[in-house]
Coordinates of C-alpha atoms and ligand atoms in Angstrom, one line a residue:
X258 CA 104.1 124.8 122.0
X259 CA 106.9 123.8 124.4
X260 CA 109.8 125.6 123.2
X261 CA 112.2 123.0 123.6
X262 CA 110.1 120.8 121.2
X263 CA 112.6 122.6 118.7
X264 CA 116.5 122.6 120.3
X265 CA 118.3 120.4 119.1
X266 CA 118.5 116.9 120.7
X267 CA 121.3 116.0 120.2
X268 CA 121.4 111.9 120.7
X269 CA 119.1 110.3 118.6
X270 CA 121.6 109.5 115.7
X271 CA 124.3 107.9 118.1
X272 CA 121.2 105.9 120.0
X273 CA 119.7 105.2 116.7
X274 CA 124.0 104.0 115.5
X275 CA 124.4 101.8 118.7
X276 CA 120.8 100.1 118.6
X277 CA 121.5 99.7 114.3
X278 CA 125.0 98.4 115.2
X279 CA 123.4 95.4 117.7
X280 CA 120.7 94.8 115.8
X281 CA 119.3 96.5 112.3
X282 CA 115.6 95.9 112.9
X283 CA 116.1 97.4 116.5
X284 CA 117.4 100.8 115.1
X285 CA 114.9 100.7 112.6
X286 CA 112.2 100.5 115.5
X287 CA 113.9 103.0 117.3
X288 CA 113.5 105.6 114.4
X289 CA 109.8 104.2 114.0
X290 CA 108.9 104.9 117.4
X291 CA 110.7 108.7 117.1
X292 CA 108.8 109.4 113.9
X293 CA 105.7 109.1 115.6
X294 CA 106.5 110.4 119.0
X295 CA 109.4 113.0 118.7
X296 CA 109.5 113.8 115.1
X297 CA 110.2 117.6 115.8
X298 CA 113.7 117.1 117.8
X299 CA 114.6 114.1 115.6
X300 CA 114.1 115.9 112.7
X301 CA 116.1 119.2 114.0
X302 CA 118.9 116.6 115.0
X303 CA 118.7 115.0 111.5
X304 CA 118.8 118.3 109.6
X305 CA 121.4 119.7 111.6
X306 CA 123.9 116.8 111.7
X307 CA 122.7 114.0 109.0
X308 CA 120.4 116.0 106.6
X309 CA 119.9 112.5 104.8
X310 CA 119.5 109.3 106.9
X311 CA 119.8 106.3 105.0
X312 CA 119.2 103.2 106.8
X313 CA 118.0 99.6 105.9
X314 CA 114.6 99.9 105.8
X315 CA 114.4 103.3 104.1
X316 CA 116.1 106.7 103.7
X317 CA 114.9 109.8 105.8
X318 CA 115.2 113.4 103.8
X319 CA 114.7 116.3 106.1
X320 CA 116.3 119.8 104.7
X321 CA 113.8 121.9 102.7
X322 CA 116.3 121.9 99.5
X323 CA 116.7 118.1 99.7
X324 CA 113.0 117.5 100.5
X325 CA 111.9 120.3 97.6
X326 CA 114.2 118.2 95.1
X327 CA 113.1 114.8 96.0
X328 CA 109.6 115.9 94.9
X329 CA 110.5 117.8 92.0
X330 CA 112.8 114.4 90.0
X331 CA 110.1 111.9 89.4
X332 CA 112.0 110.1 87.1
X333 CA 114.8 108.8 90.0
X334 CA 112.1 109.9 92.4
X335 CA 109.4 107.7 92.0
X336 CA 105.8 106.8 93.0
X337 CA 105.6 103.1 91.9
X338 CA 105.8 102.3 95.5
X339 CA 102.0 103.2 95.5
X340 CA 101.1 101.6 92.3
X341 CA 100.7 98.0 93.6
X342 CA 98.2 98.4 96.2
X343 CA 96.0 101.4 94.6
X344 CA 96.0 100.2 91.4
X345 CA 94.6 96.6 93.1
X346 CA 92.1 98.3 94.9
X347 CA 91.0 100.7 91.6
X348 CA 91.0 97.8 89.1
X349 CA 93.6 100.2 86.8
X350 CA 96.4 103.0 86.8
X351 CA 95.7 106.6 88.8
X352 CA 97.6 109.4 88.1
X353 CA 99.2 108.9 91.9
X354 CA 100.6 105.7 90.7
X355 CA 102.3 106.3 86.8
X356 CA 105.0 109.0 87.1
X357 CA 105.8 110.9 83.6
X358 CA 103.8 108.7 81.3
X359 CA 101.0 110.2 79.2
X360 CA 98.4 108.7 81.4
X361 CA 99.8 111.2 84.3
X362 CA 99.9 114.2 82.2
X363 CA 96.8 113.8 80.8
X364 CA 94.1 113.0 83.5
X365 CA 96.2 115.4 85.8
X366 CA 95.6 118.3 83.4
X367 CA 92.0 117.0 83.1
X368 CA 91.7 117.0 87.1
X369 CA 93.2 120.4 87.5
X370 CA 90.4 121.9 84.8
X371 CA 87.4 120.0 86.7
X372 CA 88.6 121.7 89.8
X373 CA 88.9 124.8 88.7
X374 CA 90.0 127.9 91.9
X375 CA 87.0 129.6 90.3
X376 CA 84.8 127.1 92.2
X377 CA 86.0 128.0 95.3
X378 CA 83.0 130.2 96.6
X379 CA 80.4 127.6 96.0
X380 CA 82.8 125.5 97.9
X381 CA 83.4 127.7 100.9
X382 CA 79.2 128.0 100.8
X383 CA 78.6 124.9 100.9
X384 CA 81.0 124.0 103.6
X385 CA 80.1 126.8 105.9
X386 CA 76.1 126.1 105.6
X387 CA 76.9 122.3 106.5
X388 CA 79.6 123.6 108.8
X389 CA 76.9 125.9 110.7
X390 CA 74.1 123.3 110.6
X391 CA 76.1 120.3 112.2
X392 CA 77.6 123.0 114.8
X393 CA 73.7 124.2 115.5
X394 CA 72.9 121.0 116.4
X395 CA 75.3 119.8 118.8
X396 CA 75.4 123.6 120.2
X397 CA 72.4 122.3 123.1
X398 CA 74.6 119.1 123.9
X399 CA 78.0 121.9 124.9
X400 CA 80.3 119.7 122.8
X401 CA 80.5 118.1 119.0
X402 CA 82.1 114.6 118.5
X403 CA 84.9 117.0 116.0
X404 CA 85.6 114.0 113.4
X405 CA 82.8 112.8 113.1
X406 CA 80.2 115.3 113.2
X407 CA 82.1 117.6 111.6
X408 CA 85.1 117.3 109.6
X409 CA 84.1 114.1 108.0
X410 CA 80.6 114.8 107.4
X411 CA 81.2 117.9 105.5
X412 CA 84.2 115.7 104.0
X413 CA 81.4 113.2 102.9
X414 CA 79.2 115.8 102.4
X415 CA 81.5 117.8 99.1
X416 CA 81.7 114.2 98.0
X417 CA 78.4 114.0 97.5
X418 CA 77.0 117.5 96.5
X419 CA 80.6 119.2 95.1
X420 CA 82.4 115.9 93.4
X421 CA 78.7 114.2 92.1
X422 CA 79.7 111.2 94.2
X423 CA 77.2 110.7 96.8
X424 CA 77.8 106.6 97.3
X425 CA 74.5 104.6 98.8
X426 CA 75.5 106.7 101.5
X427 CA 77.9 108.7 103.6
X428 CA 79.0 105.8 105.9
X429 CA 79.7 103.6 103.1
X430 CA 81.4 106.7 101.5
X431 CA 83.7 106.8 104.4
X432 CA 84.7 103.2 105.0
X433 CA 85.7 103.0 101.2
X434 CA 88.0 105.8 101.7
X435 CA 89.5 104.9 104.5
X436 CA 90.0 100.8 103.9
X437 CA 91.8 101.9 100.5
X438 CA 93.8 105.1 102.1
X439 CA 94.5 102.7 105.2
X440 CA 96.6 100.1 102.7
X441 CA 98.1 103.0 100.2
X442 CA 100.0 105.0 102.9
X443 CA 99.3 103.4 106.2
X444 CA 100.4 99.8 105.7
X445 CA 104.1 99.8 105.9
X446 CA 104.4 96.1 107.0
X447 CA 102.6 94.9 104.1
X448 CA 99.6 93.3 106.2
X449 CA 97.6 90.8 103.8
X450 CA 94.3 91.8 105.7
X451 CA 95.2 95.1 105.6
X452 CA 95.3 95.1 101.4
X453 CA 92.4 92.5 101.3
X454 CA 90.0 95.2 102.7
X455 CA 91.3 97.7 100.4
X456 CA 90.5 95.7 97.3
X457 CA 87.5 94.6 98.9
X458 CA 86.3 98.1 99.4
X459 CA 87.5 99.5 96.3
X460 CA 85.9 96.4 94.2
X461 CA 82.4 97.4 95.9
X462 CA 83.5 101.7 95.1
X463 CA 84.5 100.7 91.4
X464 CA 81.3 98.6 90.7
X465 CA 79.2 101.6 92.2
X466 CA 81.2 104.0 90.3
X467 CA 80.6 102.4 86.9
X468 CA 76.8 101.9 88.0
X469 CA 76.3 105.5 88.7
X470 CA 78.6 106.9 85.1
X471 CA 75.5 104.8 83.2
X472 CA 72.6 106.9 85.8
X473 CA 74.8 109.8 84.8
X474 CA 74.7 109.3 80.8
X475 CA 71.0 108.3 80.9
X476 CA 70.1 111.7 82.7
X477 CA 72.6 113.3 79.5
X478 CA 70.7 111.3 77.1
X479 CA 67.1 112.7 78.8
X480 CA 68.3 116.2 78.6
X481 CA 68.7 116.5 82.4
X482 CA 72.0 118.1 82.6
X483 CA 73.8 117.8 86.0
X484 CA 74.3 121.0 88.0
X485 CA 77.0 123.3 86.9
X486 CA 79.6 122.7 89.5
X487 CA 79.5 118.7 89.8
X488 CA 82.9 117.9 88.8
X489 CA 81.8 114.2 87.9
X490 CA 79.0 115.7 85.9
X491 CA 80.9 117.9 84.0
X492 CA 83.3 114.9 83.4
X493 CA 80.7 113.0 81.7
X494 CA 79.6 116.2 79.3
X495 CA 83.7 116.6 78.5
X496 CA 84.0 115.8 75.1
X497 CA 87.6 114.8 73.9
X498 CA 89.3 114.3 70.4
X499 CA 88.9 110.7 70.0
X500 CA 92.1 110.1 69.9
X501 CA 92.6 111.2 73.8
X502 CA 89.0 110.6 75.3
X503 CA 88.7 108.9 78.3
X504 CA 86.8 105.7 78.3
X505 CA 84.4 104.9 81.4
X506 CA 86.8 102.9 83.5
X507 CA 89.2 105.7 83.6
X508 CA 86.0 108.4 84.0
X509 CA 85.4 105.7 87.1
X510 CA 88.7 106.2 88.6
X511 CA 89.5 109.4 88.5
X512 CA 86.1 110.4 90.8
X513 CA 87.0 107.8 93.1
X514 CA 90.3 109.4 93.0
X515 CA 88.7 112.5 93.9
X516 CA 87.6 111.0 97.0
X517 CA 90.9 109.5 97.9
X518 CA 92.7 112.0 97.5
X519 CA 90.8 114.5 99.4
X520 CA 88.7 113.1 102.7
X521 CA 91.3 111.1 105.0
X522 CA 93.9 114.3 104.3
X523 CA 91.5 116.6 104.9
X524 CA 89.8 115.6 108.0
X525 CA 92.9 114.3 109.6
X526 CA 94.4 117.7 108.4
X527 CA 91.4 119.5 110.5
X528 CA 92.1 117.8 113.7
X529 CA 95.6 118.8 113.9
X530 CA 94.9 122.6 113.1
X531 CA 92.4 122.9 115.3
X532 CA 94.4 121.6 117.8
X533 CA 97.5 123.5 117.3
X534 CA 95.4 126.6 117.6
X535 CA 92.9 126.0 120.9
X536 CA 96.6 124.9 122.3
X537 CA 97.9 128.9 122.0
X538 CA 95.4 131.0 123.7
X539 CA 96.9 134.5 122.0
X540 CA 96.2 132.6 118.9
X541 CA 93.1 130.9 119.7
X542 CA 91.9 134.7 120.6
X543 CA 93.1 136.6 117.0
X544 CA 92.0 133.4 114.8
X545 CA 88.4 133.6 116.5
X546 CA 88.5 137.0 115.5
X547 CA 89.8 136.6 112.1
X548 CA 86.7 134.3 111.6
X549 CA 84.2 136.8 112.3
X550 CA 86.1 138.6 109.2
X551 CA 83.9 138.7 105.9
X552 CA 87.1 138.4 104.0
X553 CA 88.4 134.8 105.0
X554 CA 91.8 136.0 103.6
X555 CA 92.0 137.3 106.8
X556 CA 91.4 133.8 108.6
X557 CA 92.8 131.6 106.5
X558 CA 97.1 132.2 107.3
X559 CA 95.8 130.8 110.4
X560 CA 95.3 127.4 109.1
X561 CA 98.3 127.3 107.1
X562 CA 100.6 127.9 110.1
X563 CA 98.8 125.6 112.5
X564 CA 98.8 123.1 109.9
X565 CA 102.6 123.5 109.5
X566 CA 103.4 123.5 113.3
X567 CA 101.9 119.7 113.0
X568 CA 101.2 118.6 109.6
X569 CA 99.1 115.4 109.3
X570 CA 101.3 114.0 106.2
X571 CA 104.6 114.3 107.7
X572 CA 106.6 112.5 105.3
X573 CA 106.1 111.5 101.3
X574 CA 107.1 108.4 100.5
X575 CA 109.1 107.8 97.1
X576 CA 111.0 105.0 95.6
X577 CA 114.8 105.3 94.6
X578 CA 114.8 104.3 90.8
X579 CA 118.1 104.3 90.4
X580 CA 121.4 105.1 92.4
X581 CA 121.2 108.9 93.1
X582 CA 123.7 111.4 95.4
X583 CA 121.2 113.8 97.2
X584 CA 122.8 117.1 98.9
X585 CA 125.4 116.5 95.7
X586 CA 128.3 119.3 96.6
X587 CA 127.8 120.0 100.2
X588 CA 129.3 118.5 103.1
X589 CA 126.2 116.3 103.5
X590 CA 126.4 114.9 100.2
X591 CA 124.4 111.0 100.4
X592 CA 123.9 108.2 97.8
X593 CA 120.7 106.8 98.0
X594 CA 121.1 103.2 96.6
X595 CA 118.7 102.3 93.7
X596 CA 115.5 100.2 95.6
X597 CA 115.2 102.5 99.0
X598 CA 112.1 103.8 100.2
X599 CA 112.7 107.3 100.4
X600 CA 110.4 109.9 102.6
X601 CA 110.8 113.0 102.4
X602 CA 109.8 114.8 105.6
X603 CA 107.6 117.7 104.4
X604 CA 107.2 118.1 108.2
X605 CA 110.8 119.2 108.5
X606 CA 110.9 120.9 105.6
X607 CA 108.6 123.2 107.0
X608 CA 110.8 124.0 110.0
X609 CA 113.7 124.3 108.3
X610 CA 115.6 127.3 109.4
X611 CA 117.6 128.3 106.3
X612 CA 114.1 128.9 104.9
X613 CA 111.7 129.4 107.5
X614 CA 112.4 132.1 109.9
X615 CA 111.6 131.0 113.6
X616 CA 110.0 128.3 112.7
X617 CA 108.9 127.3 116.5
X618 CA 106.9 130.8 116.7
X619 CA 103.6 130.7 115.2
X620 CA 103.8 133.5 112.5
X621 CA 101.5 134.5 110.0
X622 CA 104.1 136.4 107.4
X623 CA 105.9 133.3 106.2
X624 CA 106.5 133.3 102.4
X625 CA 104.0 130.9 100.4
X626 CA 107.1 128.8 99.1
X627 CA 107.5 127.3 102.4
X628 CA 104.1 125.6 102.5
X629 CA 104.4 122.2 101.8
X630 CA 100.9 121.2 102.6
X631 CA 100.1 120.1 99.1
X632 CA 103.1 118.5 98.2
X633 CA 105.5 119.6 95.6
X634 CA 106.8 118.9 92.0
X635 CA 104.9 116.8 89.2
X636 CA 102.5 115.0 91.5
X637 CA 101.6 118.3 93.4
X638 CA 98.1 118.1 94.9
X639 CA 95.3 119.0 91.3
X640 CA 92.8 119.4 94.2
X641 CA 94.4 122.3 96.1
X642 CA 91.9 125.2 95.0
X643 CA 88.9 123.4 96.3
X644 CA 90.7 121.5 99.1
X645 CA 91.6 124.5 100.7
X646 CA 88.7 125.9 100.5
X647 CA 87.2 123.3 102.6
X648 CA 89.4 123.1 105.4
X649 CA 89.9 127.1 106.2
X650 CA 86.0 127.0 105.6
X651 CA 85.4 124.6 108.1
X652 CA 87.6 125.9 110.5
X653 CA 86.2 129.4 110.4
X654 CA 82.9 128.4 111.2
X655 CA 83.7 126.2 114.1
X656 CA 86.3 129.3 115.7
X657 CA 83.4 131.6 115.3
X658 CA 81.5 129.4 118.2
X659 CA 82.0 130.8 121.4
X660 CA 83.3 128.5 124.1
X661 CA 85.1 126.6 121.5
X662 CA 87.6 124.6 123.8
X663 CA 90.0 121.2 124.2
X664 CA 88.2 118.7 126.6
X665 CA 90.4 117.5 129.5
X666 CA 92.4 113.8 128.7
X667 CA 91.0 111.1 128.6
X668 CA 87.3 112.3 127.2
X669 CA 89.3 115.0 125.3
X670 CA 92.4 113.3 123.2
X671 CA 92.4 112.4 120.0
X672 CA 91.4 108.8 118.9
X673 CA 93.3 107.5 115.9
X674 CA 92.8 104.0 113.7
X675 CA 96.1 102.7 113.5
X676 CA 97.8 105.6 115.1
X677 CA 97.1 107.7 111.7
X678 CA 94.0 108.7 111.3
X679 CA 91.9 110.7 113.8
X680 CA 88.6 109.1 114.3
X681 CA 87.7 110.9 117.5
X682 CA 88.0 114.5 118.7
X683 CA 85.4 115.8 121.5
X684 CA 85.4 119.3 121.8
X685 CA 83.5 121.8 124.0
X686 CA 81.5 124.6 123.2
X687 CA 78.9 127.4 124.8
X688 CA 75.4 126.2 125.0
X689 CA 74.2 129.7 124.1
X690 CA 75.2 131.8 121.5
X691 CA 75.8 131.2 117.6
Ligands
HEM963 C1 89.3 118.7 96.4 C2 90.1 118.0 97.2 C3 91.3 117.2 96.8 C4 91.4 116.4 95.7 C5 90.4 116.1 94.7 C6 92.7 115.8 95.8 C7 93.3 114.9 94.9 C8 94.6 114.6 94.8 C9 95.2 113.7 93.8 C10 94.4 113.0 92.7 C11 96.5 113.7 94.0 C12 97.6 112.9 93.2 C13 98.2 113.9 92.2 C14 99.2 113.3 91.3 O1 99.6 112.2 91.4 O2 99.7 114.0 90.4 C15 96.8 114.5 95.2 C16 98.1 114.7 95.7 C17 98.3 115.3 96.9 N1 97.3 115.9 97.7 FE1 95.4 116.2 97.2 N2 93.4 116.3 96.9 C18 92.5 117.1 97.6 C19 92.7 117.8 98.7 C20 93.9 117.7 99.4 C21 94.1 118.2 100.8 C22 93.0 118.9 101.6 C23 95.4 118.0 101.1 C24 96.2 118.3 102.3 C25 95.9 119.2 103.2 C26 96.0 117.4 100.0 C27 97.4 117.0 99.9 C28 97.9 116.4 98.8 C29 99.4 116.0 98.8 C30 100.4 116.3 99.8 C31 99.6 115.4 97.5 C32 100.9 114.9 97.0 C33 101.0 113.4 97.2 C34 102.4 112.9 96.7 O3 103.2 113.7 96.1 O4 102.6 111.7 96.8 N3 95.1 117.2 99.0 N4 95.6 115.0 95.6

């Protein structure tokens, strides 16, 4: 990484003033643009000078307290800026949309037992046989289409053999997760066609959903009992008090949850570690090493500070319940007015330097707090154990290859949908040699 990325640039709050000043919507494009370009310098400005940027359109949080306690008070804090689109596309209430209400606390606790850490080396096997096979086969060509070949294959492929949710198949799999994803974090502007394809693809994900819980009971009923670790198998044999059993539509939602939650984060998640890592060749050189390590404790602090030098969920978005002061007693003390969209920039967070020592360098002794990869407070991620698993896993196998290597621009950049999510990634490997 450039160095500079991090210094302080000083300038973007007076150009983002002056542009606000002439026109609200122009300074509100401004910052748009910065988020996706020149997050790093923007947010080092921020957290230096205005730790909490309100503006019209919505209120930037970039400190690691500020951020850390934005996540942790759902109850001013909230998620219901997710509810209407997700629960349109899901037919019904997820735990992502309903903050503190026993629905939440319930199916979250549920959620976390299904995906228990203990299943983490049938996860890591799984992954790295489909991880080896895909990379096998696209050895002969020199290169592997990264996205699509890889991470969301094996994405698609726990879906099917880990989660008990295969689909028809894994393309449909795929375009369900991404239509409703697309519209639940992706669709700022509100685009009508945008949610229309959601609830289009989550109608045709719910109907095969319910479809597949009666194939499930049948097979109960006939004595065939599903495989040990199938998480939507072990849902159906859960058996409840009757006074907190879950009925089938919200059995349905929480696997397609499980899909949701997991694939678009995941593979996008991939791309941007891997990149961060063939980018530094000292680091390139010790992770490839690493991944020839029979203890992937050795490999996986690799992931986790890629992942942090370029998270793919930069910011969480909340909604401001009710008028709230954030950085209460400092000199950067902000009310947030009841209404605002809130984010709070995980991806600053994470290069905060009261908290994160260095945070340009590429370290692999930073303290566990710091990672913010799995969000934070009551709507941390249930799927961490197993979702971890998969992408260090995946990783691994593909830095064990020899040859393993960016591709020159164009062939070689990264394709996105929408600017968010990586659909392409072409990179080179050996021909010879496993
Ligand atoms: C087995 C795989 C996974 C499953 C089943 C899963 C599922 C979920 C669910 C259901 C939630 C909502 C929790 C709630 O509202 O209380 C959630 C939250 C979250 N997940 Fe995961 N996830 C998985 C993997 C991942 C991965 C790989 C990442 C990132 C690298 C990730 C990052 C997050 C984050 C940041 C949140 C918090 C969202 C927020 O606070 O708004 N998850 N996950």
């Amino acid at each position: 990484m450039n160095p500079s990325d991090q210094m302080t640039a000083d300038g973007y709050l007076d150009r983002y003033e002056a542009a606000a000043e002439r026109d609200p919507l122009g300074g509100i494009a401004l910052l748009a643009g910065w988020l996706r370009t020149d997050w790093r310098p923007l947010f080092a400005e921020l957290r230096a000078h205005r730790p909490v940027l309100v503006t019209p359109a919505f209120a930037l949080v970039t400190r690691f307290t500020d951020v850390t306690d934005v996540l942790s008070r759902g109850e001013v804090f909230t998620v219901s800026g997710y509810a209407p689109r997700l629960e349109a596309a899901l037919g019904g209430p997820v735990m992502l949309t309903r903050d503190g209400t026993p629905l939440n606390w319930r199916e979250k606790a549920l959620m976390q037992v299904m995906l228990p850490p203990d299943d983490v080396p049938h996860v890591r096997e799984l992954v790295g046989r489909t991880a080896d096979e895909a990379l096998d086969a696209a050895r002969p060509r020199g290169r592997i289409e990264a996205v699509g070949e890889l991470f969301r294959h094996i994405c698609m492929t726990v879906c099917a053999q880990y989660f008990g949710f295969p689909g028809p198949d894994a393309q449909t799999l795929s375009r369900w997760s991404r239509a409703v994803m697309t519209d639940a974090t992706a669709n700022l502007a509100g685009d009508p066609q945008i949610h229309a394809a959601a609830v289009r693809a989550g109608g045709e994900m719910m109907d095969h959903l319910h479809r597949l819980l009666a194939e499930r009971r049948a097979q109960l009923a006939a004595g065939r009992p599903p495989a040990p670790q199938d998480v939507f198998g072990r849902l159906v044999r859960t058996v409840l008090p009757e006074e907190l059993a879950l009925d089938d539509r919200r059995v349905a939602i929480n696997v397609a949850a499980l899909l949701l939650g997991f694939a678009e984060n995941a593979s996008g998640s991939m791309v941007h570690v891997v990149q961060q890592i063939l980018r530094r060749p000292q680091v390139h050189r010790a992770a490839a090493e690493a991944a020839h390590d029979p203890d992937p404790a050795v490999f996986d602090p690799h992931v986790w500070e890629a992942l942090r030098l370029d998270p793919f969920l930069k910011m969480i978005p909340r909604t401001c319940a009710h008028d709230h002061v954030l950085a209460a007693g400092t000199p950067h003390e902000t009310r947030v007015p009841a209404g605002t969209l809130v984010l709070a920039a995980v991806a600053s967070a994470m290069f905060d330097e009261a908290v994160v020592a260095e945070p340009e360098e590429f370290r692999l002794d930073r303290p566990r707090h710091v990672g913010l990869h799995f969000g934070h407070g009551p709507h941390a991620c249930p799927g961490v154990h197993p979702g971890a698993a998969v992408i260090c896993e995946t990783v691994r196998r593909l830095l064990r290859r020899p040859g393993l290597r960016l591709l020159p621009p164009p062939d070689g950049l990264v394709v996105r949908d929408r600017d968010v999510f990586p659909d392409r990634f072409p990179l080179g490997l050996d021909q010879k040699g496993s």
